[in-house]
Amino acid sequence: MPSISPKFGSAAVRRLLIAFVVLGCLVITTLTMLSVPLDQLLTASRIGDARNKLKSDNSSSDPMPRASSSDQEPKSVAYVISLFSAPLNPDKSPANESQILSSLRNEDAGGTLRIAADLIVLAESIRRATAHSAHRADLVALVRRSLLPATHDVLSQLGFRIIPTEVVVPPEDIVGEDGRAHATGDTSFGGKYLISDENDKLLIYNLTEYDRVVSLDTDALMVQPIDELFDHAEETQGTLDYYGLGDDEPDHPEGGFKQAVVPAINGGFVVVRPSREAFAGILDIYKRGDFSLEQVDGYMAGWDHIGTGYYYGGISFQGLLPAYYFQDAILKRPPNTTRYQAAQKALKVPEGRQFRELDQCVYNVLGHRNCWGREGGVQGTSYCRNVDCSPDVNPTIEGVKAGLKVIHFTGTCRGARPMDLCRAPAVELGGNCELCKEFVRRWLGIAESALASEKQLLYRQLAPDLPDCLEKIKKAIF
């Protein structure tokens, strides 16, 4: 084997040293250009190791953690109002276009839209409540075509996506004589409007481009975010209108009501997961028109002889929803199971449930006695009507006021509707004055904020009577 020359070996070593120097310069230059000190890189590596260890530890201790709203995929949510009530003539014939326009104008405010102030405050309340939501929120208005000439411009300027509607099911398409008679004969507000027109709200189930739809009456108000409701899988969430039955008789021996197995689902606020299948199923019930006041097991037969639906507003959305969601449980109940027992199981057992009842002292609060706290004499007693009437739930009216999320100026606090108070400030608030006053305070706060916002000129133009109205309400109520 030939020997290695000392000269050759020294040159090789020199070249190797030069290569190391060059490589070191390149590394230093690269790190300098990236502005990432070496100690930071090492720290980041350690943090990454710690995070991985934490994830591993969490996985072993809680293999199926419940995802928070922030961890989940953002949902598209439509906040929907429905405008459908065209006035009737004394003979119950529909009003013509001129009469419709006249009924919607506020002549005391230059002929502007009568409900403009309500729409402004409702829209502002939704924007405020969803400002920090994890989900995308759209304002949507379902508007009967006959009302578009009077409402389109206002709704557009307030940021609503407008969807024109027609009568969902014409009366001639209703097969049952009783159902057809109620659809064309049951009215509200002293005969001014058809209650069945409220079925336009059923179109929310067809808004399948959205993950969730929140339907609100124009006299409702968003007070806090409701993101927690969007994590639930049930198709529909809402409150049961126990106090809308109009039945002062003692409770049914089973614990239900003689008028209906299940009360109305209040149509002023519902959250739905859109479903064309649900829409078709609800319309099938309506089209059959089997709507009867005959008796079944001590209850009014209502829709399809289920034993529910025959109450004020039952011909519409409010009676059709409980009929749809509880029909299978009631009609296919096991032997020796009563209608009420079957309905309660469908309502209370989460597995397979498609309607979820909400706490009516938090959502769609109407000001009823069950939300006055224990001092109201109802909460925690057998006379309480809510999803949970345990004594430690909603124990004080102050706690209820602090937890309000959606309020609705109807029911016990119907007399507290702000724009009605403005026009007739001497009217009684009704119910528990403190709770109704809290509703008005919340409305005033949002209205004042709107009139001080960057959109104030638009709002004053759309509802020129709003500023004076606020002052009238403050003087009259507070």
mmCIF file of N, CA, C and O in Angstrom, residues 198-258:
data_model
loop_
_atom_site.group_PDB
_atom_site.id
_atom_site.type_symbol
_atom_site.label_atom_id
_atom_site.label_comp_id
_atom_site.label_asym_id
_atom_site.label_seq_id
_atom_site.Cartn_x
_atom_site.Cartn_y
_atom_site.Cartn_z
ATOM 1 N N GLU A 198 -99.320 32.662 9.367
ATOM 2 C CA GLU A 198 -98.078 32.436 10.101
ATOM 3 C C GLU A 198 -97.328 31.205 9.577
ATOM 4 O O GLU A 198 -96.139 31.033 9.863
ATOM 5 N N ASN A 199 -97.997 30.378 8.799
ATOM 6 C CA ASN A 199 -97.326 29.198 8.259
ATOM 7 C C ASN A 199 -96.245 29.541 7.239
ATOM 8 O O ASN A 199 -95.474 28.668 6.836
ATOM 9 N N ASP A 200 -96.168 30.812 6.839
ATOM 10 C CA ASP A 200 -95.019 31.233 6.020
ATOM 11 C C ASP A 200 -93.710 30.942 6.745
ATOM 12 O O ASP A 200 -92.670 30.711 6.119
ATOM 13 N N LYS A 201 -93.751 30.947 8.091
ATOM 14 C CA LYS A 201 -92.542 30.673 8.871
ATOM 15 C C LYS A 201 -91.986 29.281 8.607
ATOM 16 O O LYS A 201 -90.796 29.033 8.838
ATOM 17 N N LEU A 202 -92.833 28.365 8.151
ATOM 18 C CA LEU A 202 -92.363 27.002 7.883
ATOM 19 C C LEU A 202 -91.271 26.977 6.820
ATOM 20 O O LEU A 202 -90.496 26.019 6.735
ATOM 21 N N LEU A 203 -91.195 28.029 6.029
ATOM 22 C CA LEU A 203 -90.188 28.091 4.964
ATOM 23 C C LEU A 203 -88.765 28.131 5.520
ATOM 24 O O LEU A 203 -87.808 27.909 4.771
ATOM 25 N N ILE A 204 -88.610 28.374 6.811
ATOM 26 C CA ILE A 204 -87.266 28.355 7.389
ATOM 27 C C ILE A 204 -86.640 26.968 7.252
ATOM 28 O O ILE A 204 -85.410 26.839 7.178
ATOM 29 N N TYR A 205 -87.473 25.927 7.207
ATOM 30 C CA TYR A 205 -86.935 24.567 7.071
ATOM 31 C C TYR A 205 -86.358 24.329 5.679
ATOM 32 O O TYR A 205 -85.619 23.366 5.473
ATOM 33 N N ASN A 206 -86.700 25.182 4.732
ATOM 34 C CA ASN A 206 -86.187 25.042 3.370
ATOM 35 C C ASN A 206 -84.887 25.814 3.141
ATOM 36 O O ASN A 206 -84.313 25.735 2.055
ATOM 37 N N LEU A 207 -84.427 26.566 4.125
ATOM 38 C CA LEU A 207 -83.210 27.360 3.956
ATOM 39 C C LEU A 207 -81.976 26.487 4.199
ATOM 40 O O LEU A 207 -81.159 26.730 5.090
ATOM 41 N N THR A 208 -81.841 25.454 3.373
ATOM 42 C CA THR A 208 -80.791 24.457 3.587
ATOM 43 C C THR A 208 -79.392 24.958 3.233
ATOM 44 O O THR A 208 -78.415 24.246 3.445
ATOM 45 N N GLU A 209 -79.276 26.162 2.702
ATOM 46 C CA GLU A 209 -77.951 26.716 2.465
ATOM 47 C C GLU A 209 -77.302 27.169 3.777
ATOM 48 O O GLU A 209 -76.114 27.497 3.799
ATOM 49 N N TYR A 210 -78.094 27.177 4.855
ATOM 50 C CA TYR A 210 -77.578 27.532 6.174
ATOM 51 C C TYR A 210 -77.510 26.296 7.066
ATOM 52 O O TYR A 210 -78.323 25.383 6.937
ATOM 53 N N ASP A 211 -76.553 26.302 7.984
ATOM 54 C CA ASP A 211 -76.436 25.205 8.949
ATOM 55 C C ASP A 211 -77.513 25.302 10.023
ATOM 56 O O ASP A 211 -78.035 24.284 10.484
ATOM 57 N N ARG A 212 -77.827 26.510 10.436
ATOM 58 C CA ARG A 212 -78.868 26.735 11.438
ATOM 59 C C ARG A 212 -79.661 27.972 11.041
ATOM 60 O O ARG A 212 -79.130 28.896 10.413
ATOM 61 N N VAL A 213 -80.924 27.992 11.463
ATOM 62 C CA VAL A 213 -81.785 29.149 11.233
ATOM 63 C C VAL A 213 -82.424 29.542 12.559
ATOM 64 O O VAL A 213 -82.958 28.689 13.282
ATOM 65 N N VAL A 214 -82.341 30.820 12.883
ATOM 66 C CA VAL A 214 -82.995 31.369 14.073
ATOM 67 C C VAL A 214 -84.160 32.215 13.591
ATOM 68 O O VAL A 214 -83.965 33.213 12.893
ATOM 69 N N SER A 215 -85.377 31.796 13.933
ATOM 70 C CA SER A 215 -86.572 32.545 13.528
ATOM 71 C C SER A 215 -87.032 33.424 14.682
ATOM 72 O O SER A 215 -87.198 32.944 15.812
ATOM 73 N N LEU A 216 -87.240 34.709 14.392
ATOM 74 C CA LEU A 216 -87.617 35.684 15.418
ATOM 75 C C LEU A 216 -88.819 36.503 14.961
ATOM 76 O O LEU A 216 -88.881 36.914 13.804
ATOM 77 N N ASP A 217 -89.749 36.737 15.875
ATOM 78 C CA ASP A 217 -90.812 37.701 15.593
ATOM 79 C C ASP A 217 -90.216 39.107 15.640
ATOM 80 O O ASP A 217 -89.181 39.341 16.284
ATOM 81 N N THR A 218 -90.885 40.047 14.992
ATOM 82 C CA THR A 218 -90.351 41.409 14.949
ATOM 83 C C THR A 218 -90.472 42.130 16.290
ATOM 84 O O THR A 218 -89.873 43.195 16.472
ATOM 85 N N ASP A 219 -91.235 41.559 17.244
ATOM 86 C CA ASP A 219 -91.307 42.166 18.580
ATOM 87 C C ASP A 219 -90.423 41.410 19.576
ATOM 88 O O ASP A 219 -90.613 41.508 20.784
ATOM 89 N N ALA A 220 -89.459 40.649 19.046
ATOM 90 C CA ALA A 220 -88.476 39.971 19.894
ATOM 91 C C ALA A 220 -87.185 40.791 19.911
ATOM 92 O O ALA A 220 -87.028 41.750 19.157
ATOM 93 N N LEU A 221 -86.254 40.381 20.773
ATOM 94 C CA LEU A 221 -85.000 41.119 20.919
ATOM 95 C C LEU A 221 -83.909 40.157 21.367
ATOM 96 O O LEU A 221 -84.096 39.378 22.301
ATOM 97 N N MET A 222 -82.776 40.213 20.676
ATOM 98 C CA MET A 222 -81.600 39.444 21.095
ATOM 99 C C MET A 222 -80.854 40.256 22.145
ATOM 100 O O MET A 222 -80.527 41.424 21.916
ATOM 101 N N VAL A 223 -80.567 39.635 23.277
ATOM 102 C CA VAL A 223 -79.895 40.336 24.369
ATOM 103 C C VAL A 223 -78.464 39.844 24.551
ATOM 104 O O VAL A 223 -77.568 40.624 24.868
ATOM 105 N N GLN A 224 -78.246 38.537 24.355
ATOM 106 C CA GLN A 224 -76.912 37.954 24.471
ATOM 107 C C GLN A 224 -76.722 36.922 23.359
ATOM 108 O O GLN A 224 -77.693 36.473 22.740
ATOM 109 N N PRO A 225 -75.471 36.503 23.100
ATOM 110 C CA PRO A 225 -75.239 35.470 22.091
ATOM 111 C C PRO A 225 -75.916 34.156 22.478
ATOM 112 O O PRO A 225 -76.108 33.865 23.660
ATOM 113 N N ILE A 226 -76.235 33.345 21.475
ATOM 114 C CA ILE A 226 -76.880 32.049 21.712
ATOM 115 C C ILE A 226 -76.099 30.926 21.015
ATOM 116 O O ILE A 226 -76.668 29.910 20.631
ATOM 117 N N ASP A 227 -74.793 31.112 20.853
ATOM 118 C CA ASP A 227 -73.974 30.132 20.150
ATOM 119 C C ASP A 227 -74.112 28.724 20.707
ATOM 120 O O ASP A 227 -73.988 27.738 19.974
ATOM 121 N N GLU A 228 -74.351 28.607 22.016
ATOM 122 C CA GLU A 228 -74.435 27.282 22.633
ATOM 123 C C GLU A 228 -75.554 26.428 22.033
ATOM 124 O O GLU A 228 -75.476 25.202 22.037
ATOM 125 N N LEU A 229 -76.580 27.071 21.484
ATOM 126 C CA LEU A 229 -77.690 26.318 20.905
ATOM 127 C C LEU A 229 -77.306 25.640 19.594
ATOM 128 O O LEU A 229 -77.918 24.652 19.191
ATOM 129 N N PHE A 230 -76.295 26.170 18.918
ATOM 130 C CA PHE A 230 -75.920 25.633 17.610
ATOM 131 C C PHE A 230 -75.111 24.339 17.720
ATOM 132 O O PHE A 230 -74.853 23.684 16.711
ATOM 133 N N ASP A 231 -74.707 23.982 18.943
ATOM 134 C CA ASP A 231 -73.958 22.742 19.141
ATOM 135 C C ASP A 231 -74.876 21.536 19.306
ATOM 136 O O ASP A 231 -74.398 20.406 19.317
ATOM 137 N N HIS A 232 -76.164 21.770 19.452
ATOM 138 C CA HIS A 232 -77.102 20.667 19.677
ATOM 139 C C HIS A 232 -77.603 20.099 18.350
ATOM 140 O O HIS A 232 -77.806 20.831 17.383
ATOM 141 N N ALA A 233 -77.833 18.792 18.348
ATOM 142 C CA ALA A 233 -78.181 18.093 17.107
ATOM 143 C C ALA A 233 -79.681 18.094 16.809
ATOM 144 O O ALA A 233 -80.078 17.780 15.687
ATOM 145 N N GLU A 234 -80.512 18.414 17.798
ATOM 146 C CA GLU A 234 -81.956 18.365 17.559
ATOM 147 C C GLU A 234 -82.351 19.267 16.395
ATOM 148 O O GLU A 234 -81.780 20.335 16.201
ATOM 149 N N GLU A 235 -83.378 18.832 15.669
ATOM 150 C CA GLU A 235 -83.798 19.565 14.480
ATOM 151 C C GLU A 235 -84.419 20.918 14.825
ATOM 152 O O GLU A 235 -84.226 21.903 14.097
ATOM 153 N N THR A 236 -85.154 20.960 15.936
ATOM 154 C CA THR A 236 -85.816 22.206 16.343
ATOM 155 C C THR A 236 -85.663 22.400 17.840
ATOM 156 O O THR A 236 -85.787 21.453 18.620
ATOM 157 N N GLN A 237 -85.389 23.642 18.240
ATOM 158 C CA GLN A 237 -85.315 24.008 19.652
ATOM 159 C C GLN A 237 -86.214 25.209 19.878
ATOM 160 O O GLN A 237 -86.235 26.144 19.067
ATOM 161 N N GLY A 238 -86.953 25.189 20.977
ATOM 162 C CA GLY A 238 -87.849 26.297 21.259
ATOM 163 C C GLY A 238 -88.476 26.148 22.632
ATOM 164 O O GLY A 238 -88.126 25.259 23.413
ATOM 165 N N THR A 239 -89.427 27.023 22.934
ATOM 166 C CA THR A 239 -90.118 26.989 24.217
ATOM 167 C C THR A 239 -91.550 26.539 24.022
ATOM 168 O O THR A 239 -92.165 26.791 22.977
ATOM 169 N N LEU A 240 -92.080 25.866 25.038
ATOM 170 C CA LEU A 240 -93.473 25.417 25.010
ATOM 171 C C LEU A 240 -94.345 26.469 25.676
ATOM 172 O O LEU A 240 -94.030 26.954 26.767
ATOM 173 N N ASP A 241 -95.444 26.787 25.027
ATOM 174 C CA ASP A 241 -96.314 27.868 25.504
ATOM 175 C C ASP A 241 -97.356 27.306 26.464
ATOM 176 O O ASP A 241 -98.551 27.288 26.177
ATOM 177 N N TYR A 242 -96.899 26.866 27.644
ATOM 178 C CA TYR A 242 -97.802 26.277 28.629
ATOM 179 C C TYR A 242 -98.918 27.241 29.016
ATOM 180 O O TYR A 242 -100.062 26.850 29.226
ATOM 181 N N TYR A 243 -98.577 28.517 29.116
ATOM 182 C CA TYR A 243 -99.551 29.500 29.592
ATOM 183 C C TYR A 243 -100.442 30.027 28.470
ATOM 184 O O TYR A 243 -101.291 30.871 28.711
ATOM 185 N N GLY A 244 -100.248 29.533 27.265
ATOM 186 C CA GLY A 244 -101.093 29.954 26.158
ATOM 187 C C GLY A 244 -102.261 29.036 25.909
ATOM 188 O O GLY A 244 -103.015 29.217 24.957
ATOM 189 N N LEU A 245 -102.442 28.018 26.773
ATOM 190 C CA LEU A 245 -103.525 27.060 26.557
ATOM 191 C C LEU A 245 -104.894 27.656 26.867
ATOM 192 O O LEU A 245 -105.906 27.187 26.367
ATOM 193 N N GLY A 246 -104.912 28.673 27.707
ATOM 194 C CA GLY A 246 -106.197 29.273 28.046
ATOM 195 C C GLY A 246 -107.077 28.358 28.850
ATOM 196 O O GLY A 246 -108.286 28.444 28.817
ATOM 197 N N ASP A 247 -106.477 27.411 29.599
ATOM 198 C CA ASP A 247 -107.239 26.410 30.338
ATOM 199 C C ASP A 247 -106.991 26.610 31.831
ATOM 200 O O ASP A 247 -105.913 26.291 32.333
ATOM 201 N N ASP A 248 -107.988 27.136 32.537
ATOM 202 C CA ASP A 248 -107.833 27.392 33.966
ATOM 203 C C ASP A 248 -108.295 26.220 34.816
ATOM 204 O O ASP A 248 -108.314 26.292 36.040
ATOM 205 N N GLU A 249 -108.721 25.139 34.154
ATOM 206 C CA GLU A 249 -109.154 23.974 34.915
ATOM 207 C C GLU A 249 -107.953 23.310 35.586
ATOM 208 O O GLU A 249 -106.812 23.526 35.189
ATOM 209 N N PRO A 250 -108.221 22.465 36.596
ATOM 210 C CA PRO A 250 -107.104 21.765 37.241
ATOM 211 C C PRO A 250 -106.330 20.919 36.240
ATOM 212 O O PRO A 250 -106.844 20.546 35.193
ATOM 213 N N ASP A 251 -105.091 20.610 36.593
ATOM 214 C CA ASP A 251 -104.253 19.799 35.714
ATOM 215 C C ASP A 251 -104.899 18.440 35.453
ATOM 216 O O ASP A 251 -105.637 17.901 36.276
ATOM 217 N N HIS A 252 -104.602 17.901 34.292
ATOM 218 C CA HIS A 252 -105.030 16.551 33.955
ATOM 219 C C HIS A 252 -104.436 15.590 34.986
ATOM 220 O O HIS A 252 -103.322 15.809 35.468
ATOM 221 N N PRO A 253 -105.134 14.522 35.374
ATOM 222 C CA PRO A 253 -104.605 13.596 36.382
ATOM 223 C C PRO A 253 -103.213 13.063 36.052
ATOM 224 O O PRO A 253 -102.428 12.754 36.958
ATOM 225 N N GLU A 254 -102.875 12.961 34.767
ATOM 226 C CA GLU A 254 -101.554 12.462 34.386
ATOM 227 C C GLU A 254 -100.473 13.521 34.586
ATOM 228 O O GLU A 254 -99.289 13.222 34.565
ATOM 229 N N GLY A 255 -100.883 14.748 34.736
ATOM 230 C CA GLY A 255 -99.906 15.820 34.837
ATOM 231 C C GLY A 255 -99.844 16.661 33.581
ATOM 232 O O GLY A 255 -99.149 17.644 33.515
ATOM 233 N N GLY A 256 -100.611 16.255 32.561
ATOM 234 C CA GLY A 256 -100.644 17.029 31.329
ATOM 235 C C GLY A 256 -101.781 18.031 31.394
ATOM 236 O O GLY A 256 -102.165 18.492 32.463
ATOM 237 N N PHE A 257 -102.380 18.372 30.246
ATOM 238 C CA PHE A 257 -103.474 19.326 30.213
ATOM 239 C C PHE A 257 -104.650 18.705 29.474
ATOM 240 O O PHE A 257 -104.468 17.920 28.549
ATOM 241 N N LYS A 258 -105.846 19.053 29.878
ATOM 242 C CA LYS A 258 -107.025 18.511 29.209
ATOM 243 C C LYS A 258 -107.134 19.020 27.784
ATOM 244 O O LYS A 258 -107.730 18.380 26.937
#
